[in-house]
mmCIF file of C-alpha atoms in Angstrom:
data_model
loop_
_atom_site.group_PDB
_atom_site.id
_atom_site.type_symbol
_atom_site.label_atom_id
_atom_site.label_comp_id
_atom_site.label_asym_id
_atom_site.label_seq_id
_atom_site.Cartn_x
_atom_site.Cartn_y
_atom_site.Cartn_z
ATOM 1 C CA UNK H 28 -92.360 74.020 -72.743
ATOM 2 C CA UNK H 29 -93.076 75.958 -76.196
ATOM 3 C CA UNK H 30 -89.808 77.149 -77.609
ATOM 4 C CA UNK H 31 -89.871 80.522 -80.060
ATOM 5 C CA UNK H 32 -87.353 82.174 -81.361
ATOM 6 C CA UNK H 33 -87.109 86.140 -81.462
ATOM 7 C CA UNK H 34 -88.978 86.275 -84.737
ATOM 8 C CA UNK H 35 -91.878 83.926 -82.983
ATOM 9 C CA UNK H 36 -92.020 86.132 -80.100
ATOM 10 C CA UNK H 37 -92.759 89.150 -81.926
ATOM 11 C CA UNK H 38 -95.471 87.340 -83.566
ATOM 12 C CA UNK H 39 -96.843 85.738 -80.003
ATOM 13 C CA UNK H 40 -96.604 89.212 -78.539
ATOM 14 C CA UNK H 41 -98.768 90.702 -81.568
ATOM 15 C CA UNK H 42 -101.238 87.695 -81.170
ATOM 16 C CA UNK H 43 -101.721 87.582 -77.482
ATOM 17 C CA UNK H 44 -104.649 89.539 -76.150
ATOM 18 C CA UNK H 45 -103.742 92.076 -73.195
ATOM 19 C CA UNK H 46 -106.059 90.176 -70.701
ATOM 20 C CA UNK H 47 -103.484 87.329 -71.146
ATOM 21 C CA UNK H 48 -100.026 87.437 -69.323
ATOM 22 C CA UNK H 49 -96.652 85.830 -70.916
ATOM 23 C CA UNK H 50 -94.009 84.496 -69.480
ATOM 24 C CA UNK H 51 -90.361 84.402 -71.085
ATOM 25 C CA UNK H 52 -88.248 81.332 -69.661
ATOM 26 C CA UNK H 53 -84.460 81.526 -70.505
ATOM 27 C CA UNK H 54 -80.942 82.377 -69.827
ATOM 28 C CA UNK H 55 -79.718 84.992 -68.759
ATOM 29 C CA UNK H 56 -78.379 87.762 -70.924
ATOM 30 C CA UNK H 57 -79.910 86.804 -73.982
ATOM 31 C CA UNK H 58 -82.502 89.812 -74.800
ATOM 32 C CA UNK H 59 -85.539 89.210 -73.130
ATOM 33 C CA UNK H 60 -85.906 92.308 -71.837
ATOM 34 C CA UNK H 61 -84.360 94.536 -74.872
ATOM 35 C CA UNK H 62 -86.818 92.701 -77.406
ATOM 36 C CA UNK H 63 -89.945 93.096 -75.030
ATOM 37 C CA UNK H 64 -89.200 96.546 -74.272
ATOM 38 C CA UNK H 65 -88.518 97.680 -77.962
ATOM 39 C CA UNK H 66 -91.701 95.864 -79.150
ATOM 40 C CA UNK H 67 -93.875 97.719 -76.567
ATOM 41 C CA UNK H 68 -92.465 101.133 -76.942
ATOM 42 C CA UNK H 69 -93.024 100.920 -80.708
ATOM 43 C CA UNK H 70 -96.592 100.303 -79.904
ATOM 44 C CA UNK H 71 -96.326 103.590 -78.126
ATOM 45 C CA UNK H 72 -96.902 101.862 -74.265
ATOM 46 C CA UNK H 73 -94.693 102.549 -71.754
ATOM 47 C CA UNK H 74 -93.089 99.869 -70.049
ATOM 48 C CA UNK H 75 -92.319 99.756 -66.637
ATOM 49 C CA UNK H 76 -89.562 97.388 -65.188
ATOM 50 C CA UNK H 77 -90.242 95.418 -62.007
ATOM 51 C CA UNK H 78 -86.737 93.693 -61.030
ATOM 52 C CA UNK H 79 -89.134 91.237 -58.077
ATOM 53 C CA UNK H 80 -85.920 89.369 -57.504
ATOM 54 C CA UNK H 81 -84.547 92.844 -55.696
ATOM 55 C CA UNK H 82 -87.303 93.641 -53.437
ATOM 56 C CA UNK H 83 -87.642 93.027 -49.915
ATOM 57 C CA UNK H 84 -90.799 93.718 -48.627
ATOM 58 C CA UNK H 85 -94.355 93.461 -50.406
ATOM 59 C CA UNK H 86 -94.216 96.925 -49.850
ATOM 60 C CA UNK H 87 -91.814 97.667 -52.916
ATOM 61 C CA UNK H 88 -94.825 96.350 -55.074
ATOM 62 C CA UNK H 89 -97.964 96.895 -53.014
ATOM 63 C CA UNK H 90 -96.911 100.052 -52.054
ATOM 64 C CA UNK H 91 -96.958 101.040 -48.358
ATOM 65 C CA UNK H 92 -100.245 101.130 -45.914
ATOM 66 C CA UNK H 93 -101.202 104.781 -44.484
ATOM 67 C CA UNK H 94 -104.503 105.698 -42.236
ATOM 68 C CA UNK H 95 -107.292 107.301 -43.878
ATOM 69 C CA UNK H 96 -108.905 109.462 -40.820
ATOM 70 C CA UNK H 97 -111.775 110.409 -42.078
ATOM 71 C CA UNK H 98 -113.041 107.084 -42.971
ATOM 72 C CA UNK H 99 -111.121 105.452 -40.366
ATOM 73 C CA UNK H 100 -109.473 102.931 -42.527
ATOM 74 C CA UNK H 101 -105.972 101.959 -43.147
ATOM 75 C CA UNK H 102 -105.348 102.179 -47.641
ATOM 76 C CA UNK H 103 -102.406 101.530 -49.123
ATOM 77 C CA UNK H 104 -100.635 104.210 -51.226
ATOM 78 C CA UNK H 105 -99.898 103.865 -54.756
ATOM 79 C CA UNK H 106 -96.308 102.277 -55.315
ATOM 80 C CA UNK H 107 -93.764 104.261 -57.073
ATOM 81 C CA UNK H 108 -94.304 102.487 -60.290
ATOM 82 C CA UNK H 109 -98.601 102.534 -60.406
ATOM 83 C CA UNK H 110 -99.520 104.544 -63.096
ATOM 84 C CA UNK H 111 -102.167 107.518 -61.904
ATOM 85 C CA UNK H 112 -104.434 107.916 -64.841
ATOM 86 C CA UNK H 113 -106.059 105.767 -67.689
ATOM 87 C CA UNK H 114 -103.182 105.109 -69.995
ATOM 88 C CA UNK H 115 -102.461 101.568 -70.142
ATOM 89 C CA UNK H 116 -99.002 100.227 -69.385
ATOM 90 C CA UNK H 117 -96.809 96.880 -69.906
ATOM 91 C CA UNK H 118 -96.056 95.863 -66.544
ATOM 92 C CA UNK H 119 -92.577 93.704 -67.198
ATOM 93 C CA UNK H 120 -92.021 91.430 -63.780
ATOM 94 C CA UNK H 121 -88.288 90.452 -64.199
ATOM 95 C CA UNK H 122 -86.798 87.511 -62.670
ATOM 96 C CA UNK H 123 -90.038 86.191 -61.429
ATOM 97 C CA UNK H 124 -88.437 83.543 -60.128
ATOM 98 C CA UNK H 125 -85.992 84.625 -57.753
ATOM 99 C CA UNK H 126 -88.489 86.888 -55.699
ATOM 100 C CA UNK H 127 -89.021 86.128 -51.934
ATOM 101 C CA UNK H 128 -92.324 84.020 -51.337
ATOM 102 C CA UNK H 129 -94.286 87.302 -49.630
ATOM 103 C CA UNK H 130 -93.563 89.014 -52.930
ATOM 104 C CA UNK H 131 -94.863 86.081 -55.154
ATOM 105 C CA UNK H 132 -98.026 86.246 -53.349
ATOM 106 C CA UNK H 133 -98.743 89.909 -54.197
ATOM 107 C CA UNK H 134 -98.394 88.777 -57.723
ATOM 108 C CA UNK H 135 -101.490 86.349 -57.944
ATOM 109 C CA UNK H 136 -104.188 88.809 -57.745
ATOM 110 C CA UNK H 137 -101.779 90.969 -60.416
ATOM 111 C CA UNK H 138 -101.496 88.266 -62.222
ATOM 112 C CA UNK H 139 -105.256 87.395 -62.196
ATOM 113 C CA UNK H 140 -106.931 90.479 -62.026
ATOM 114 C CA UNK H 141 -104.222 93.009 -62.762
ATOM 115 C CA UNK H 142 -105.324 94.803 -59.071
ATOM 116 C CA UNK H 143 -102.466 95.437 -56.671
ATOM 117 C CA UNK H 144 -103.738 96.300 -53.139
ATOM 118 C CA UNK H 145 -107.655 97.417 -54.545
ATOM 119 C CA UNK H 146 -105.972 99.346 -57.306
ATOM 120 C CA UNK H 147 -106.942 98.406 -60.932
ATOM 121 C CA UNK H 148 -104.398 98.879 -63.846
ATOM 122 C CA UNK H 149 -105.796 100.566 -66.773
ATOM 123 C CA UNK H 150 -108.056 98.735 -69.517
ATOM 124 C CA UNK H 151 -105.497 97.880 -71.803
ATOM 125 C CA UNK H 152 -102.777 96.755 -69.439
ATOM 126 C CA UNK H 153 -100.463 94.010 -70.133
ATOM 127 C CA UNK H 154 -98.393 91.909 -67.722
ATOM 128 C CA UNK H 155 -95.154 90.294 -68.955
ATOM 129 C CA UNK H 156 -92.704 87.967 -67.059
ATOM 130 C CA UNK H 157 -89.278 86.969 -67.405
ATOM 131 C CA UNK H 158 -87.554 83.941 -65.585
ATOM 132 C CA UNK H 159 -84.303 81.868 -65.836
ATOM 133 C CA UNK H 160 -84.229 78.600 -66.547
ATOM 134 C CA UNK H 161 -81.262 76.179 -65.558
ATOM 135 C CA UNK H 162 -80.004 73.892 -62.695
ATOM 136 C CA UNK H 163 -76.951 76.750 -62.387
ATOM 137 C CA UNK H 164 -79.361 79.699 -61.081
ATOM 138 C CA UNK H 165 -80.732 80.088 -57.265
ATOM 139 C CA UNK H 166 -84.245 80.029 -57.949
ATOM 140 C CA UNK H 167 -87.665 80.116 -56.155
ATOM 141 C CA UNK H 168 -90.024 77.570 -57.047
ATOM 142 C CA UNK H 169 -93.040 79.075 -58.469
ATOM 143 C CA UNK H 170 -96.885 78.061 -57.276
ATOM 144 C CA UNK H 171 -98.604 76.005 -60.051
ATOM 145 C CA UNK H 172 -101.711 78.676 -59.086
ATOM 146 C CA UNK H 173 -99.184 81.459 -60.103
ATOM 147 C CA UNK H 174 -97.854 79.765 -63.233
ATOM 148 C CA UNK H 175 -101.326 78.611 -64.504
ATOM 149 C CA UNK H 176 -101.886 82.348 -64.620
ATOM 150 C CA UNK H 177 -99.275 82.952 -67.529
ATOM 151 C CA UNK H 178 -98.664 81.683 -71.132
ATOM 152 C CA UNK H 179 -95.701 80.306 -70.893
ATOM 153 C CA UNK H 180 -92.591 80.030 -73.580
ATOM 154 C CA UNK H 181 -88.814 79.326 -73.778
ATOM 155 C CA UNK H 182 -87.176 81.854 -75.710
ATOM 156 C CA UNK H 183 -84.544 80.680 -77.617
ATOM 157 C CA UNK H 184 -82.977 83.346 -80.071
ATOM 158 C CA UNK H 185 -81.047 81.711 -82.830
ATOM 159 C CA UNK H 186 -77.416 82.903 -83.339
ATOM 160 C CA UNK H 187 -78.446 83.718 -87.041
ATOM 161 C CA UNK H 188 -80.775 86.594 -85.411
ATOM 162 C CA UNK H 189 -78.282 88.065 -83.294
ATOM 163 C CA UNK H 190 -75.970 88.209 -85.970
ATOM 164 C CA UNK H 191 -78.296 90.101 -87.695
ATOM 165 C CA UNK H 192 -78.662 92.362 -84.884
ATOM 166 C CA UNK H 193 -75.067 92.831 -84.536
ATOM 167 C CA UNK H 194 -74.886 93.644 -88.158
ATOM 168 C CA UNK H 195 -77.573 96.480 -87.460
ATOM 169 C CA UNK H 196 -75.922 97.769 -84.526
ATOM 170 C CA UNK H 197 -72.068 98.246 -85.416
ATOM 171 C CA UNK H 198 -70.990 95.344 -82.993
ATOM 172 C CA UNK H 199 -67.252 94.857 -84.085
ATOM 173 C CA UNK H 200 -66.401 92.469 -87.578
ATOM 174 C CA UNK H 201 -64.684 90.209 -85.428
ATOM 175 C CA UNK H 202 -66.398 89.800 -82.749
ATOM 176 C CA UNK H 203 -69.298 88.712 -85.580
ATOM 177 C CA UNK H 204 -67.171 86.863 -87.671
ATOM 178 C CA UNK H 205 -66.093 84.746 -84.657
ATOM 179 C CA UNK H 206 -70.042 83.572 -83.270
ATOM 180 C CA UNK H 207 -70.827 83.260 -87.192
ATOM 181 C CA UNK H 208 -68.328 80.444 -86.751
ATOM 182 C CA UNK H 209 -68.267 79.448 -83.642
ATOM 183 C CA UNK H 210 -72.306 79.676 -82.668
ATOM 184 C CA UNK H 211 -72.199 77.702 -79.389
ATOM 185 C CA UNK H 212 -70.179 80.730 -78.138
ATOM 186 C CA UNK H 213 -72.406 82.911 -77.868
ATOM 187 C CA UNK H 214 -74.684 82.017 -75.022
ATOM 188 C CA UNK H 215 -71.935 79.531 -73.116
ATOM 189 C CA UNK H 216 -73.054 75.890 -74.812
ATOM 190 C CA UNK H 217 -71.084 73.320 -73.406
ATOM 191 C CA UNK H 218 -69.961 75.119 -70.101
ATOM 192 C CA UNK H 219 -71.555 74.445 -67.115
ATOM 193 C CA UNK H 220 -71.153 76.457 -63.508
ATOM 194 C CA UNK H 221 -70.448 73.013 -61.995
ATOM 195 C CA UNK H 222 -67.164 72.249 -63.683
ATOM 196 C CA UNK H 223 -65.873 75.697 -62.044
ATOM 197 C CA UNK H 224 -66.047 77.557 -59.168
ATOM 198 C CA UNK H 225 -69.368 80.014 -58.612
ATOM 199 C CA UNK H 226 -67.317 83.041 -60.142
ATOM 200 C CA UNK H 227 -66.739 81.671 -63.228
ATOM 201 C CA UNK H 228 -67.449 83.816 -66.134
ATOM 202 C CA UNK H 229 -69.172 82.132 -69.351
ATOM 203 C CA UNK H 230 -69.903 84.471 -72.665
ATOM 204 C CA UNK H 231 -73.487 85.492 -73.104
ATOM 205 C CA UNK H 232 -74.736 88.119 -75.238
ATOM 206 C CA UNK H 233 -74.217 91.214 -73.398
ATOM 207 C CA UNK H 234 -70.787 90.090 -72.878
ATOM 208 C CA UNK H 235 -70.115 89.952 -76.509
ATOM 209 C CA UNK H 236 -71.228 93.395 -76.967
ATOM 210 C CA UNK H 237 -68.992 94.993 -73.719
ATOM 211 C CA UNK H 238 -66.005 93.087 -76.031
ATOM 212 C CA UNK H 239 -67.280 94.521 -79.055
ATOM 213 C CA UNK H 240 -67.028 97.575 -77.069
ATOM 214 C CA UNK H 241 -63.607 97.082 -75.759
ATOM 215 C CA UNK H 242 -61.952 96.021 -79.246
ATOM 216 C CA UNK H 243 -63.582 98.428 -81.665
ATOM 217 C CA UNK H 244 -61.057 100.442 -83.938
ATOM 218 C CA UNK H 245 -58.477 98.683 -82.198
ATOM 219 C CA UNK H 246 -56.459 96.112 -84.732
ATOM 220 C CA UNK H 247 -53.719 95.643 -82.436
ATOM 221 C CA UNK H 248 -54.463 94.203 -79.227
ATOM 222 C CA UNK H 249 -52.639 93.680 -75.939
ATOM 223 C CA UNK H 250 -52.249 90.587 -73.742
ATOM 224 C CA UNK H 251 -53.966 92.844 -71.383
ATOM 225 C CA UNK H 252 -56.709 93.571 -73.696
ATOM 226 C CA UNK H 253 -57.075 89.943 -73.664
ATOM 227 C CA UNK H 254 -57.178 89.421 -69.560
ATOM 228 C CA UNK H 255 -59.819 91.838 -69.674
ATOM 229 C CA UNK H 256 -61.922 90.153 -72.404
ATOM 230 C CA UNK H 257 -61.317 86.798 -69.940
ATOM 231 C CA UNK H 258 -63.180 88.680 -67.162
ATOM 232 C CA UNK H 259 -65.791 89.475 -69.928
ATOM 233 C CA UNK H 260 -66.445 85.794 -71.467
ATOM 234 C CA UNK H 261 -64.169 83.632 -69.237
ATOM 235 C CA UNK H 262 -60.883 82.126 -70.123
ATOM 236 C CA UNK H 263 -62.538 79.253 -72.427
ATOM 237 C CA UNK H 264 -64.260 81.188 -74.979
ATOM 238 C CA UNK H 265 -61.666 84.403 -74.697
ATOM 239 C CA UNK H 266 -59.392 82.067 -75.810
ATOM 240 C CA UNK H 267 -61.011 80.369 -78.649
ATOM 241 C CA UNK H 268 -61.682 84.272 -79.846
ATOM 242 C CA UNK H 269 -58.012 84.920 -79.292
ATOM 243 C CA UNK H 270 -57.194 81.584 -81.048
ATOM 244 C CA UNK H 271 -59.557 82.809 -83.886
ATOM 245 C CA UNK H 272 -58.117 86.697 -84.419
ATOM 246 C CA UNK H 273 -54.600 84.958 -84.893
ATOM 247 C CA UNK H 274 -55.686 82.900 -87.828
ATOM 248 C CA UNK H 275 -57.237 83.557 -91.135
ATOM 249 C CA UNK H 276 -60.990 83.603 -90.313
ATOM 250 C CA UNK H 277 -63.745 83.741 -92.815
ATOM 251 C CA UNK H 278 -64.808 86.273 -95.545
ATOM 252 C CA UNK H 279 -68.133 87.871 -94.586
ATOM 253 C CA UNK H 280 -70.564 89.815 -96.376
ATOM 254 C CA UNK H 281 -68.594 93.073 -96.443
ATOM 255 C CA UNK H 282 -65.619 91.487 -97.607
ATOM 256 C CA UNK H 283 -67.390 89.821 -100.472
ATOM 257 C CA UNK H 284 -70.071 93.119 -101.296
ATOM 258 C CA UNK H 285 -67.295 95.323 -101.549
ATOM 259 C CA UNK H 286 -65.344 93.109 -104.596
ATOM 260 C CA UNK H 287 -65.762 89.894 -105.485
ATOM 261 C CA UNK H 288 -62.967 89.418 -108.161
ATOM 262 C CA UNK H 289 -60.674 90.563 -104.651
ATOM 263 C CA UNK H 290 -61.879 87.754 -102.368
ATOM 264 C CA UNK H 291 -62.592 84.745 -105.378
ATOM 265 C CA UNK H 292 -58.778 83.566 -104.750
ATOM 266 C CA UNK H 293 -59.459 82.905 -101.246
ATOM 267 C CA UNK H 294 -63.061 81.260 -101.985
ATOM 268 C CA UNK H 295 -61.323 78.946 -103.913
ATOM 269 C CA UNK H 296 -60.065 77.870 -101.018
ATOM 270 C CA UNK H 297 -62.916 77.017 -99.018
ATOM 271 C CA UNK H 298 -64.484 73.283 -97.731
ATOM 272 C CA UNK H 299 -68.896 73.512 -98.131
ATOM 273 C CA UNK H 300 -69.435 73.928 -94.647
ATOM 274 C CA UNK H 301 -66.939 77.685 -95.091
ATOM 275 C CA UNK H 302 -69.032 78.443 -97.791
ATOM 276 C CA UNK H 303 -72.695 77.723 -96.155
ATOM 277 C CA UNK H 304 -71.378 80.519 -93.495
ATOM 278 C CA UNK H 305 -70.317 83.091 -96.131
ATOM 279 C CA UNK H 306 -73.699 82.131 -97.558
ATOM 280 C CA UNK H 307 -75.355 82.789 -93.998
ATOM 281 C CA UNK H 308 -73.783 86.168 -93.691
ATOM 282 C CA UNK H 309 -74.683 87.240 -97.671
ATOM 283 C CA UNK H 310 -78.367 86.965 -96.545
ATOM 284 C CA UNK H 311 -77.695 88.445 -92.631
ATOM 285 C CA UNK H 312 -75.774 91.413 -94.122
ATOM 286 C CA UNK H 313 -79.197 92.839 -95.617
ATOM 287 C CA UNK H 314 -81.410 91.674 -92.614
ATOM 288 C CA UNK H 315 -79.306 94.136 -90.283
ATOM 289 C CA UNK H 316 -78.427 97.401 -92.632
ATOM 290 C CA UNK H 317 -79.666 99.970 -93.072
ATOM 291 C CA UNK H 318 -80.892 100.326 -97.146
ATOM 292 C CA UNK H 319 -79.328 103.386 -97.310
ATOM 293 C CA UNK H 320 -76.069 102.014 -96.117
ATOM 294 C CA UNK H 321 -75.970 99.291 -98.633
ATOM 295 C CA UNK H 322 -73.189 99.815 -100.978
ATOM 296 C CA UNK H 323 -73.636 100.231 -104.733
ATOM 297 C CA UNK H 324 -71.958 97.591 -105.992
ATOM 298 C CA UNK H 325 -73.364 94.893 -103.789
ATOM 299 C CA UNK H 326 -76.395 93.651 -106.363
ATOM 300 C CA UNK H 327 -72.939 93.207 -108.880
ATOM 301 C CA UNK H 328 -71.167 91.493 -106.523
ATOM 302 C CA UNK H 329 -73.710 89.349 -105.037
ATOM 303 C CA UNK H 330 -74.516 87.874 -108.899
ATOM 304 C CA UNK H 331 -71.404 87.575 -109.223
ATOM 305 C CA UNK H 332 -70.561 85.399 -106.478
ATOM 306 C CA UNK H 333 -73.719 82.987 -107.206
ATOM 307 C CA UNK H 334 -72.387 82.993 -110.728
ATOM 308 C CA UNK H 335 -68.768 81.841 -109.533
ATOM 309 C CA UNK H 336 -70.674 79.049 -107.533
ATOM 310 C CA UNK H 337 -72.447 77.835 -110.415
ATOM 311 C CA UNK H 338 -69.350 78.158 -113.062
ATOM 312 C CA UNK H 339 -67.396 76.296 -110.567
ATOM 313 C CA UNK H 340 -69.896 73.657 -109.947
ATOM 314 C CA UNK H 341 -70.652 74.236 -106.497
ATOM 315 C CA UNK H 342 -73.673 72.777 -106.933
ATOM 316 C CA UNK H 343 -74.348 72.056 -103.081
ATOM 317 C CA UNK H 344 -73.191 75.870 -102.129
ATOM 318 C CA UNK H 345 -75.433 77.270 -104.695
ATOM 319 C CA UNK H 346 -78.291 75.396 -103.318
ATOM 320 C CA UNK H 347 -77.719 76.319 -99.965
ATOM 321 C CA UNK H 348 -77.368 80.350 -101.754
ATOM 322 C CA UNK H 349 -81.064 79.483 -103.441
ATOM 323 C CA UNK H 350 -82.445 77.835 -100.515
ATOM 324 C CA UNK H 351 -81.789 81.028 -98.465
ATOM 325 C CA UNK H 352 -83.882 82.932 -100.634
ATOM 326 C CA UNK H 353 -87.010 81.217 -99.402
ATOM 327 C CA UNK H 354 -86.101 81.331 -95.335
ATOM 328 C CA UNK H 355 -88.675 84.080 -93.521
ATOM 329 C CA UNK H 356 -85.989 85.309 -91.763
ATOM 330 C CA UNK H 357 -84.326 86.861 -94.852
ATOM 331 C CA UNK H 358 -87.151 88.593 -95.731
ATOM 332 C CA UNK H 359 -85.153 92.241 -96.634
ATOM 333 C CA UNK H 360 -82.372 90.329 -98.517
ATOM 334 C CA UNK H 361 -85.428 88.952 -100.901
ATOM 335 C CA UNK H 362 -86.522 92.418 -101.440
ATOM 336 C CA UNK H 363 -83.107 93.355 -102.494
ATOM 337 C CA UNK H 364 -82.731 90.434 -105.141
ATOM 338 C CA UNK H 365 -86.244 91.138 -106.614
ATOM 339 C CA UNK H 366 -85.790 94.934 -106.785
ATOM 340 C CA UNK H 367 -81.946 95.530 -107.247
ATOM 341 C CA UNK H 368 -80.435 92.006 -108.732
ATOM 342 C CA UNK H 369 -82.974 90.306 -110.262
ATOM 343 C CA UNK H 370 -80.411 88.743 -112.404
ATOM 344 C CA UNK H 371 -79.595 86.962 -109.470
ATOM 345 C CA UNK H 372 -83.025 85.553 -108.750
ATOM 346 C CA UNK H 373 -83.530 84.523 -112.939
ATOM 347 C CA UNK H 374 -80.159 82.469 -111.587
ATOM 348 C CA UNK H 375 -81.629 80.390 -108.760
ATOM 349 C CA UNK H 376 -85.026 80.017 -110.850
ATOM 350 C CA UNK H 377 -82.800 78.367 -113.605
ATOM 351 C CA UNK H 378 -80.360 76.472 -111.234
ATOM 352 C CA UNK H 379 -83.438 75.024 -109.110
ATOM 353 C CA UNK H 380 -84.959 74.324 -112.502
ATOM 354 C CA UNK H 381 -82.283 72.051 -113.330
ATOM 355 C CA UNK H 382 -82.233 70.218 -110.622
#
């Protein structure tokens, strides 16, 4: 199976023609829905949420049968969710793969022929699925006839690009700080259902946000505070995170942005592997605010910490700095060095000159 990242899936979205259906494989809780439903509604379609794995009848889809008198038939009236005149819509079938088998079937011609019970979606429609993927979900195998019917992808979304979505939308400092460290923790690598019972919480996305949530504007917290972030994320990776808000953790970009000279005695400090991270974050901090938001300092302070990394002969970290430069996925953070520091980007043209 394919495997794109967030930044691929846009692009496959914008690529695929309507005719064609998707289908997003994954985990749970990792933004399959947000991303597709964002995309769509910036398009200006409306997108309208199937949840398959919570229906009981074909009826919920197919909508249910009534008797036409007159012509002495029986039709089927439109479901709730059948749109009623021309505008075309994004039909998003979530977890595919835990509907009943009755419901599946209803699906194929959908899938095929976007017609549910004789009706016809509007030219323009698109269908879009969403399934888990793992040995740790109860799932209902799918018909090769059904999946032969889709384009089919893993989706993947790296850490880096939820950190810059955290950036963007205020999720707490610490809460980033500790996933820009400790990436595995965000979608529960390395913890499987089967080493615990079936209630077992492990963090995901969504549960990093309802801590966010929790902790925000709140420096001191409680041992309760922390029993509820353990029903959250579970006990492992609450208590890495509490492990992590005890100790010195890493300067970020708004640490560094908002004074250099301020943070340079603690730089000193750090291994390469610390300073690839606060590299990382230099580049996410742009990716996921605002331009209006940026401070006014920050082109200052960004040449100034590449110049501290090339005075001190941090030859490897100031690669890594450069090598950012050129990554797609920092696309806003090169507009800001060519337009507001281009001091900065004379530097790397130098350094990598050098080389």
């Amino acid at each position: 199976m394919t495997t794109i990242d967030s930044k691929e899936l846009y692009e496959v979205l914008a690529e695929t023609p309507a005719e064609q259906n998707i289908m997003l494989a994954g985990k749970h809780g990792i933004g399959k829905s947000q991303i597709l439903t964002k995309y769509f509604e910036d398009q200006g379609m409306k997108v309208v949420p199937l949840f398959l794995g919570q229906m009981s009848d074909p009826g919920d889809l197919i909508g249910l049968p009534d008797r036409d008198s007159k012509a002495g038939k029986t039709l089927f009236l439109p479901p709730f969710w059948f749109p009623l005149d021309d505008t075309p819509v994004v039909l998003f079938l979530d977890e595919l793969n835990r509907a009943r088998p009755e419901i599946l079937q209803s699906v194929m011609d959908l899938a095929l022929n976007k017609t549910i019970a004789g009706r016809k979606l509007p030219e323009g429609s698109r269908i879009i699925s969403a399934v888990n993927s793992g040995d740790e979900y109860q799932l209902t195998d799918l018909d090769p006839a059904l999946i032969s019917r889709f384009n089919i992808y893993e989706f993947k979304p790296s850490a880096a690009e939820w950190i810059m979505w955290a950036n963007k939308n205020d999720i707490d400092y610490r809460v980033i700080g500790f996933i820009q460290e400790n990436a595995g923790e965000l979608d529960g690598q390395g913890y499987s259902i089967g080493e615990t019972d079936s209630l077992e919480k492990t963090p995901d996305r969504r549960g990093w946000e309802k801590v966010s949530n929790i902790i925000k504007n709140r420096e001191n917290l409680s041992k309760t505070t922390f029993k509820t972030i353990c029903g959250i994320i579970g006990a492992g990776a609450a208590t890495k995170f509490n492990h992590y808000l005890k100790e010195t953790h890493l300067l970020g970009a708004k640490d560094v942005f908002a004074g250099f000279e301020k943070v340079q005695p603690v730089l000193e400090k750090y291994n390469m592997p610390q300073i690839a991270l606060v590299n990382d974050s230099l580049y996410q901090f742009f990716e996921g605010t605002a331009a209006k938001k940026i401070p006014k300092d920050t082109a200052e302070n960004f040449f100034a910490y590449a110049q501290w990394l090339r005075t001190s002969k941090r030859n490897e970290g100031l690669a890594h700095l450069a090598n950012n430069f050129t990554d797609p996925h920092y696309d806003k953070a090169k507009l800001f060095i060519i337009n507001s520091c281009p001091e900065l980007y004379e530097l790397f043209v130098d350094f990598i000159s050098e080389m």
